[in-house]
PDB file of C-alpha atoms in Angstrom:
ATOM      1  CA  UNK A   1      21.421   4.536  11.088  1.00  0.00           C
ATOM      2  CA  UNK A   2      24.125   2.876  12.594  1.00  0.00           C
ATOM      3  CA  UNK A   3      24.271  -0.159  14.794  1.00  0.00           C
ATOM      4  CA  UNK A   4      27.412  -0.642  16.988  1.00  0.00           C
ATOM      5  CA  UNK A   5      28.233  -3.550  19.519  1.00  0.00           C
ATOM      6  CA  UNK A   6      29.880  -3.059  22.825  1.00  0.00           C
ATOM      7  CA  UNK A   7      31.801  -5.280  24.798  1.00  0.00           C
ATOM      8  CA  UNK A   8      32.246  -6.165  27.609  1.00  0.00           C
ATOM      9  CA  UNK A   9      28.349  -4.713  28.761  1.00  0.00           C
ATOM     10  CA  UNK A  10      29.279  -4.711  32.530  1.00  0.00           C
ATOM     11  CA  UNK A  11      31.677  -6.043  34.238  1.00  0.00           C
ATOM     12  CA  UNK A  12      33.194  -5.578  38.202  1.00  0.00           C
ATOM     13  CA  UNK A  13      36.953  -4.976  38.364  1.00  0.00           C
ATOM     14  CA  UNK A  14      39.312  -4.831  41.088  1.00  0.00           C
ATOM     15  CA  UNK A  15      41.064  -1.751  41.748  1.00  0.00           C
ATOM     16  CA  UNK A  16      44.609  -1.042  39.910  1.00  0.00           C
ATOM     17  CA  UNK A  17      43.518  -3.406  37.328  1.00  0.00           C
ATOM     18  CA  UNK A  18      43.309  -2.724  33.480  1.00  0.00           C
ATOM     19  CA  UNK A  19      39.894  -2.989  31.676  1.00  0.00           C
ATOM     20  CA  UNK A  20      39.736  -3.000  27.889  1.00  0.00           C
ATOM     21  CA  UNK A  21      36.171  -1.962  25.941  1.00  0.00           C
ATOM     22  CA  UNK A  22      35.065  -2.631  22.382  1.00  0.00           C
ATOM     23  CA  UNK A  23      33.527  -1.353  19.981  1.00  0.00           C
ATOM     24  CA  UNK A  24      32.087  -2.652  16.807  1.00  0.00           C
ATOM     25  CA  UNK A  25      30.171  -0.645  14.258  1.00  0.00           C
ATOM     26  CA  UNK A  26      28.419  -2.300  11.283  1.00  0.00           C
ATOM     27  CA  UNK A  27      29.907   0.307   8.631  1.00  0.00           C
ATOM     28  CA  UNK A  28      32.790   2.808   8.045  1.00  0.00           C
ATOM     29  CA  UNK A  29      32.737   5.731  10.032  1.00  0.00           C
ATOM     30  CA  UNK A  30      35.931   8.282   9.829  1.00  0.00           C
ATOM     31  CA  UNK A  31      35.752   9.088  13.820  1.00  0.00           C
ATOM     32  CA  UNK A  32      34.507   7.421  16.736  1.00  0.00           C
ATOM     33  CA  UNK A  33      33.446   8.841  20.081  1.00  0.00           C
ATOM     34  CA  UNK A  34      34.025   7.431  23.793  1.00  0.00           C
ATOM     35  CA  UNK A  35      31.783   8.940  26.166  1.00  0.00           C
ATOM     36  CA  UNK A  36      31.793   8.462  30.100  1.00  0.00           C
ATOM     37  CA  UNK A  37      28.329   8.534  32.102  1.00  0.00           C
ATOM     38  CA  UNK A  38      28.607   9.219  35.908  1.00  0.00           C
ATOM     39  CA  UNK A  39      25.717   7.431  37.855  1.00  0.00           C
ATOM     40  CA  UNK A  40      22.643  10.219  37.509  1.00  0.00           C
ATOM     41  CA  UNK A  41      25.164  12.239  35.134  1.00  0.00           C
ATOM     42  CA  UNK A  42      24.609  13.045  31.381  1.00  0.00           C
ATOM     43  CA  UNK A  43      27.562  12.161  28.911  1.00  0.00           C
ATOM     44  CA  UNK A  44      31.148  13.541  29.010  1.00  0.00           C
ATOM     45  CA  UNK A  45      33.033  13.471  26.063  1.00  0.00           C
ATOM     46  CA  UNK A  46      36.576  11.212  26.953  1.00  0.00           C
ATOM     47  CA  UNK A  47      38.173  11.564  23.002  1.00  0.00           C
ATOM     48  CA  UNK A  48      37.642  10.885  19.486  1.00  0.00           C
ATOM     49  CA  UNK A  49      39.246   8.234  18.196  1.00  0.00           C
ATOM     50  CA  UNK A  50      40.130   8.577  14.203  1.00  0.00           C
ATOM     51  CA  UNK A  51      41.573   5.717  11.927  1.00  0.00           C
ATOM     52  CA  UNK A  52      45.603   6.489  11.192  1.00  0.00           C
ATOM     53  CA  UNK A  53      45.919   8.768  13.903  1.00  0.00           C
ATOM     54  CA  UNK A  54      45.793   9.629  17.297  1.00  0.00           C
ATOM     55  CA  UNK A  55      43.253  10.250  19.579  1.00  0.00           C
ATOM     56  CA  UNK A  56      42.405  13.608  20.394  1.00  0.00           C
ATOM     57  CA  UNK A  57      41.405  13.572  24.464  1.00  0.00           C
ATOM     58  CA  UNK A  58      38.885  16.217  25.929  1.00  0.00           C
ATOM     59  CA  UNK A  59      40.496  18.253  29.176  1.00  0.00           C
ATOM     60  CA  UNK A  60      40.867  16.027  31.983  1.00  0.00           C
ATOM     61  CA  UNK A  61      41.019  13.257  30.097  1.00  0.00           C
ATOM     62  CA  UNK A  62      44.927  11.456  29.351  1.00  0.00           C
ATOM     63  CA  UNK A  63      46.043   8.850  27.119  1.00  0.00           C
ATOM     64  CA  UNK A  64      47.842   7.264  29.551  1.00  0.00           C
ATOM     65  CA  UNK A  65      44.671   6.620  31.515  1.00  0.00           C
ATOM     66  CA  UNK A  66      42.567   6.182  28.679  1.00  0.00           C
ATOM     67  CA  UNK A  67      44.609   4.993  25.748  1.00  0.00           C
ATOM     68  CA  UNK A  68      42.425   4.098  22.886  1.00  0.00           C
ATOM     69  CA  UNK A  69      43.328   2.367  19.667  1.00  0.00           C
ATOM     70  CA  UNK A  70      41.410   2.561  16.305  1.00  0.00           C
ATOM     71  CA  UNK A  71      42.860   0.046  13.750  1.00  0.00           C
ATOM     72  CA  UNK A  72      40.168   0.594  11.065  1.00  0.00           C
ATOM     73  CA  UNK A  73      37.156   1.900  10.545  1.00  0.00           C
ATOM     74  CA  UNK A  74      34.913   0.237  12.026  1.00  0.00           C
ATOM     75  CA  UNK A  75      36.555  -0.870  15.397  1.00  0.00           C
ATOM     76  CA  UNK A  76      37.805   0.735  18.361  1.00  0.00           C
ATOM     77  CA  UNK A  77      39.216   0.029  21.690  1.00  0.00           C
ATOM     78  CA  UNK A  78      38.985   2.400  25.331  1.00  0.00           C
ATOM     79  CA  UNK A  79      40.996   0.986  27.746  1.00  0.00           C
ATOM     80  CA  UNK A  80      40.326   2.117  31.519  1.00  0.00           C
ATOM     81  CA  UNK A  81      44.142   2.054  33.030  1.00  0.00           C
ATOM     82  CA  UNK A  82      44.822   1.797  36.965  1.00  0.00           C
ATOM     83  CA  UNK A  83      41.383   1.959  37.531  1.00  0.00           C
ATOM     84  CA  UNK A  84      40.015   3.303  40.947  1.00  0.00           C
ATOM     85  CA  UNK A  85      36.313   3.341  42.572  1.00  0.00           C
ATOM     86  CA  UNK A  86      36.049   7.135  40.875  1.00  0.00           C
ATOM     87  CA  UNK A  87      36.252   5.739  37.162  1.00  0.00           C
ATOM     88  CA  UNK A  88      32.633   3.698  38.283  1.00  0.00           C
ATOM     89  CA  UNK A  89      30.862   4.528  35.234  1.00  0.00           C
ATOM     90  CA  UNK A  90      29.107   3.997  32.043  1.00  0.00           C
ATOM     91  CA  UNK A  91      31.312   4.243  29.292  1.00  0.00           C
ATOM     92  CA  UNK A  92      29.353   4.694  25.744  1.00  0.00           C
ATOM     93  CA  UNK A  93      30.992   4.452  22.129  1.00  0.00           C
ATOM     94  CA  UNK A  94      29.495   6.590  19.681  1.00  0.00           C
ATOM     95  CA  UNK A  95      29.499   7.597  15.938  1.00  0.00           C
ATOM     96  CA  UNK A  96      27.901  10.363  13.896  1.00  0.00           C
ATOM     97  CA  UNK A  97      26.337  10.359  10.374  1.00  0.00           C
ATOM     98  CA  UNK A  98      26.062  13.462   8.461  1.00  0.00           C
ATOM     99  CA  UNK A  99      23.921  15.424  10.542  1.00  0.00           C
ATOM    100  CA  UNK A 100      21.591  12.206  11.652  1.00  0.00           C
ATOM    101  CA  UNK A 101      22.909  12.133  15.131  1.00  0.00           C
ATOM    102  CA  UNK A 102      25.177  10.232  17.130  1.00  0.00           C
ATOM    103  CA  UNK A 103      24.481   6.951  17.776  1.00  0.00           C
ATOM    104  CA  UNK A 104      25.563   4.586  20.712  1.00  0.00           C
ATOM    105  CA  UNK A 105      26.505   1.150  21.624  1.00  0.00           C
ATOM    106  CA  UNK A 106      24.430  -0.020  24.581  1.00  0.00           C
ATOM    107  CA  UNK A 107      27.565   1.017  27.044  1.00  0.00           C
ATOM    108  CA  UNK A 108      29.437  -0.921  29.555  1.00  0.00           C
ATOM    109  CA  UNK A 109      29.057  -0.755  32.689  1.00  0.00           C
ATOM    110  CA  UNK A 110      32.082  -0.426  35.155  1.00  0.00           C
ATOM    111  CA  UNK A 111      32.024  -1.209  38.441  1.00  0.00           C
ATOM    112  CA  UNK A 112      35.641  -1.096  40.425  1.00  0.00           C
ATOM    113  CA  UNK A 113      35.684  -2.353  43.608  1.00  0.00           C
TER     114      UNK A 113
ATOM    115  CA  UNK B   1      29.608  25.687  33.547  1.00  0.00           C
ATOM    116  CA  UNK B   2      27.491  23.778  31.372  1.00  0.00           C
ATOM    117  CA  UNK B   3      26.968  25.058  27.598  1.00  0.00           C
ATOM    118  CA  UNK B   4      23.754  23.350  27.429  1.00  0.00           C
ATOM    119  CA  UNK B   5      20.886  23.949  30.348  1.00  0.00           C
ATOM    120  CA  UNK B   6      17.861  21.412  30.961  1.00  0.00           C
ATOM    121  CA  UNK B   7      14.851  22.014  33.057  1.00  0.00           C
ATOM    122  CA  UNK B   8      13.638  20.443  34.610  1.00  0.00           C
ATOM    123  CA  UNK B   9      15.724  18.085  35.903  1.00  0.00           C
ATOM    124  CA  UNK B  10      13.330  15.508  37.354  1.00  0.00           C
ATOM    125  CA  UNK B  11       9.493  15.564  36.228  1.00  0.00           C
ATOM    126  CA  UNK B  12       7.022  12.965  37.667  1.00  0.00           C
ATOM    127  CA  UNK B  13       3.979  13.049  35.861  1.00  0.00           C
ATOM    128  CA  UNK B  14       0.582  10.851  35.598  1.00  0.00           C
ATOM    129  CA  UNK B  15      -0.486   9.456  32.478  1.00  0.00           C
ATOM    130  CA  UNK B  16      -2.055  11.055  30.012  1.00  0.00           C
ATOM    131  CA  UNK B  17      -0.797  14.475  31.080  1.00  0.00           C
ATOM    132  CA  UNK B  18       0.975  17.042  28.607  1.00  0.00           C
ATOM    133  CA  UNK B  19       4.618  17.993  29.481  1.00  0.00           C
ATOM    134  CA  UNK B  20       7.015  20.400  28.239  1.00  0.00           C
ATOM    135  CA  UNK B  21      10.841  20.111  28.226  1.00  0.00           C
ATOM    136  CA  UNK B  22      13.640  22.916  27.642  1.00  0.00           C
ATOM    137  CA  UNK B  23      16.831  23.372  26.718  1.00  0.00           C
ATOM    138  CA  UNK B  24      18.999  26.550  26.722  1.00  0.00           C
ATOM    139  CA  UNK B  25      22.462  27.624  25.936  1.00  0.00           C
ATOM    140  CA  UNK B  26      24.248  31.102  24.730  1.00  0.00           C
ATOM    141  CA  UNK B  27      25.489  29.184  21.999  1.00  0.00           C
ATOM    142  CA  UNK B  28      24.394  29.000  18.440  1.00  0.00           C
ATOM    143  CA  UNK B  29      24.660  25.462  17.110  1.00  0.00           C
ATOM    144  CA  UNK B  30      24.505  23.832  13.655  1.00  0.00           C
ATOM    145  CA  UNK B  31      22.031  21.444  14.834  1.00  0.00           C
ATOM    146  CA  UNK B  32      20.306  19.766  18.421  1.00  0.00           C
ATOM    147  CA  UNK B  33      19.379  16.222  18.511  1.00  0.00           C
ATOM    148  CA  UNK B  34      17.243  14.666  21.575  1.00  0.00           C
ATOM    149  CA  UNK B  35      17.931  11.530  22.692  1.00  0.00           C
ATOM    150  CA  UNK B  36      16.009   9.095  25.237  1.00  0.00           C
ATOM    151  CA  UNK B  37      17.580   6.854  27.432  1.00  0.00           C
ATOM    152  CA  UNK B  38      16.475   4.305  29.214  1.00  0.00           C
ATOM    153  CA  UNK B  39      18.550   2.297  32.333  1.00  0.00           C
ATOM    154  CA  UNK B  40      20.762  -0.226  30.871  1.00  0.00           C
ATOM    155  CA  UNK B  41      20.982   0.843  27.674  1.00  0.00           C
ATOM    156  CA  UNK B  42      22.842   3.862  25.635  1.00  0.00           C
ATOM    157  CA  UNK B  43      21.404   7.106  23.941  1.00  0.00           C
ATOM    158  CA  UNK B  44      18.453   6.205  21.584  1.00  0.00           C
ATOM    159  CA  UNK B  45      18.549   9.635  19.143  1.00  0.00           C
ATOM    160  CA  UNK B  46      14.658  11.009  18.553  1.00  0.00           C
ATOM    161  CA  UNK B  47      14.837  13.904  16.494  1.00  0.00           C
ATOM    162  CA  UNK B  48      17.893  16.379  15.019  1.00  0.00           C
ATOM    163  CA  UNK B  49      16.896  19.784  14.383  1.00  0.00           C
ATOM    164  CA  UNK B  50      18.989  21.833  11.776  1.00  0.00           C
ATOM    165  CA  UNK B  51      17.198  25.247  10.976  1.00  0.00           C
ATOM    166  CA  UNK B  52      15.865  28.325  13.154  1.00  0.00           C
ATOM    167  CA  UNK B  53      12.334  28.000  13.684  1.00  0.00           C
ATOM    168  CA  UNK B  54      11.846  24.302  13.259  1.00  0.00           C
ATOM    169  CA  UNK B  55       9.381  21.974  14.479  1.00  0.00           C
ATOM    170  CA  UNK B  56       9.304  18.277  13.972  1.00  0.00           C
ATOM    171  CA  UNK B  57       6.854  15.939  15.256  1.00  0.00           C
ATOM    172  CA  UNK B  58       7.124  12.190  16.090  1.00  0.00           C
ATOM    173  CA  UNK B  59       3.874  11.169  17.144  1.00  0.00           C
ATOM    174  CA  UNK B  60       3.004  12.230  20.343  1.00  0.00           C
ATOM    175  CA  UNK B  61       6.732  14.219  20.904  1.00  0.00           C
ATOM    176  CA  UNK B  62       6.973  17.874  19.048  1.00  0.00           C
ATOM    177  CA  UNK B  63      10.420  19.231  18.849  1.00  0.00           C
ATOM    178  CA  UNK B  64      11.313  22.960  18.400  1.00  0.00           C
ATOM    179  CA  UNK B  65      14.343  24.460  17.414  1.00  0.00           C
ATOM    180  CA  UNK B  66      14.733  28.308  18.233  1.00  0.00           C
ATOM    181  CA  UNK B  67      14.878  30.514  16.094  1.00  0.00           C
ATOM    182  CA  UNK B  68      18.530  31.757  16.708  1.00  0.00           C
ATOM    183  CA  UNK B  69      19.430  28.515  17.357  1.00  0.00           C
ATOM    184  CA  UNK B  70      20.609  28.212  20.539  1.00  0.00           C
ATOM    185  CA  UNK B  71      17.163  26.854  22.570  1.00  0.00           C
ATOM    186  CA  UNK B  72      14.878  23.540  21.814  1.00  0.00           C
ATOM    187  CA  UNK B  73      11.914  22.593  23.644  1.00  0.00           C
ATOM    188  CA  UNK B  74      10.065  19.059  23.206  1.00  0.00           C
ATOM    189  CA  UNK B  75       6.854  18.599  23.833  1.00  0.00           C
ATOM    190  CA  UNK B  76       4.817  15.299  24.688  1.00  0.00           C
ATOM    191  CA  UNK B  77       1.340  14.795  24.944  1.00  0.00           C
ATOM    192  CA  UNK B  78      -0.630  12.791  26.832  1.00  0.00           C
ATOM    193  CA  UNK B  79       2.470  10.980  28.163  1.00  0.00           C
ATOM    194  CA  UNK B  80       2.370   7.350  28.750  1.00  0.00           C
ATOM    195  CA  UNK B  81       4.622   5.137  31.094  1.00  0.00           C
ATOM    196  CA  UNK B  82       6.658   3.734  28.271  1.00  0.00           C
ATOM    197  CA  UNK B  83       7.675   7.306  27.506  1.00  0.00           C
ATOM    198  CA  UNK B  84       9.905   7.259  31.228  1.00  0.00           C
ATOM    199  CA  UNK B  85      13.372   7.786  30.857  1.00  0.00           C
ATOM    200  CA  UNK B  86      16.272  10.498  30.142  1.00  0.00           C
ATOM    201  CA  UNK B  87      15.800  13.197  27.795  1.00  0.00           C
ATOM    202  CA  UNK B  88      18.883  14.154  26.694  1.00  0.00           C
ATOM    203  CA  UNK B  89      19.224  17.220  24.750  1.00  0.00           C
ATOM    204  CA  UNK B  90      23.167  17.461  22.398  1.00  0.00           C
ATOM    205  CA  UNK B  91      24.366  20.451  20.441  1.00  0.00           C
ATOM    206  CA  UNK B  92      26.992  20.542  17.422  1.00  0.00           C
ATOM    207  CA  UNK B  93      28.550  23.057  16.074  1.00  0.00           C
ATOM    208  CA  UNK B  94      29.869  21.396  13.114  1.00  0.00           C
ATOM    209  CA  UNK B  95      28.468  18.652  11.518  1.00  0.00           C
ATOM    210  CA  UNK B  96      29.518  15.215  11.923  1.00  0.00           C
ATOM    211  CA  UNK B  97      31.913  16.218  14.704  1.00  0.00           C
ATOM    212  CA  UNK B  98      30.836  15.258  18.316  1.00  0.00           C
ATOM    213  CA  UNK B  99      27.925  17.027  20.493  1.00  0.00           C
ATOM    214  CA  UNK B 100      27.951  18.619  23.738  1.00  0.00           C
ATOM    215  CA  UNK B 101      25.322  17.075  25.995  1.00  0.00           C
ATOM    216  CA  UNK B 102      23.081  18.748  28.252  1.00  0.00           C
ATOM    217  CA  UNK B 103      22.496  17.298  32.161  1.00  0.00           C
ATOM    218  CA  UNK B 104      19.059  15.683  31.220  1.00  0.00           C
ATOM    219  CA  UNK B 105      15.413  15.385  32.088  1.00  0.00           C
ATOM    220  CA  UNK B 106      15.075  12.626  34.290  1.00  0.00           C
ATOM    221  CA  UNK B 107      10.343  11.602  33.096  1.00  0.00           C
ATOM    222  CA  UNK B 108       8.671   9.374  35.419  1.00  0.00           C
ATOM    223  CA  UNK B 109       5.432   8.758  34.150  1.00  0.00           C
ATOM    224  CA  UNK B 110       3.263   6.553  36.261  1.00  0.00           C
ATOM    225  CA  UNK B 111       0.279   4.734  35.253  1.00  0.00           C
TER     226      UNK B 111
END
């Protein structure tokens, strides 16, 4: 298993503001996952985040929106650009092992008022 | 379109009943996890399923993997409050690349 640390775990922004999330994991892990949750939605994939490279962004999803960094393997950064009332969500870092399943930080919670 | 169907999506249930949760798609994956999730708090994975045919069972939850691949149910009985929360169900098609996730199960199990 994995266990990974998110911060901040909520926080209320204005709108037009930047917000930048965290994410620790407590071993080496080749890609990382960012994952939006909608209030009552399941989990949308934003982009994978690998070490040395960039991040590869899931349609409808932009860098310059969401830029992410990842400058080793076992951190990573989303950043929630410009943000509006619409980008109100969770917003979950994730990593896989082999074929154990992903696991997930305990999310942040974004309100933007 | 979602690749990955749930049903139901909201189940309120008393305790100690038996309940049965699907998930479908037209895809063939390399493996299905379930997750639970409770409010606050991220995915918690339960089971990952990797072969046609499968069942695993984790105490009172049995998981079942179709056999071509693309369907899981999970099965809990005699459900208990502390078993309330979102069923998630995720598909890969490659392993240790990311999962698809299906809409969820929203289980309210009252005492």
């Amino acid at each position: 298993s994995a266990v990974i640390s998110q911060k901040p775990s909520r926080d209320i922004c204005q709108r037009g503001t930047s917000l930048t999330i965290q994410c620790q994991v407590d071993s080496q892990v080749t890609m990382m996952f960012w994952y939006r949750q909608q209030p009552g939605q399941s989990l949308t994939l934003i982009a994978t985040a690998n070490q040395g490279s960039e991040a590869t962004y899931e349609s409808g999803f932009v860098i310059d929106k969401f830029p992410i960094s990842r400058p080793n393997l076992t951190f990573s950064t989303l950043t929630v650009s410009n943000m509006s009332p619409e980008d109100s969500s969770i917003y979950l870092c994730s990593v896989v092992l082999g074929q154990g399943g992903a696991f997930f930080g305990q999310g942040t919670r974004l309100t933007v008022v | 379109t979602q690749l990955l169907e749930q049903s139901p999506q909201f189940l309120s249930i008393q305790e100690g009943e038996n309940l049965t949760v699907y998930c479908n798609s037209s895809s063939v994956f390399s493996s299905l996890q379930w997750y639970r999730q409770e409010p606050g708090e991220g995915p918690v994975l339960l089971v990952t399923v990797v072969t046609g045919g499968e069942v695993k069972k984790l105490k009172r939850l049995t998981f079942q993997f179709g056999d071509a691949r693309k369907d899981s149910s999970l099965h809990i009985t005699a459900a208990q409050p502390g078993d309330t929360g979102l069923y998630l169900c995720a598909g890969a098609w490659n392993y240790g690349q990311n999962f698809v996730f299906g809409p969820g199960t929203r289980l309210s199990v009252l005492p």
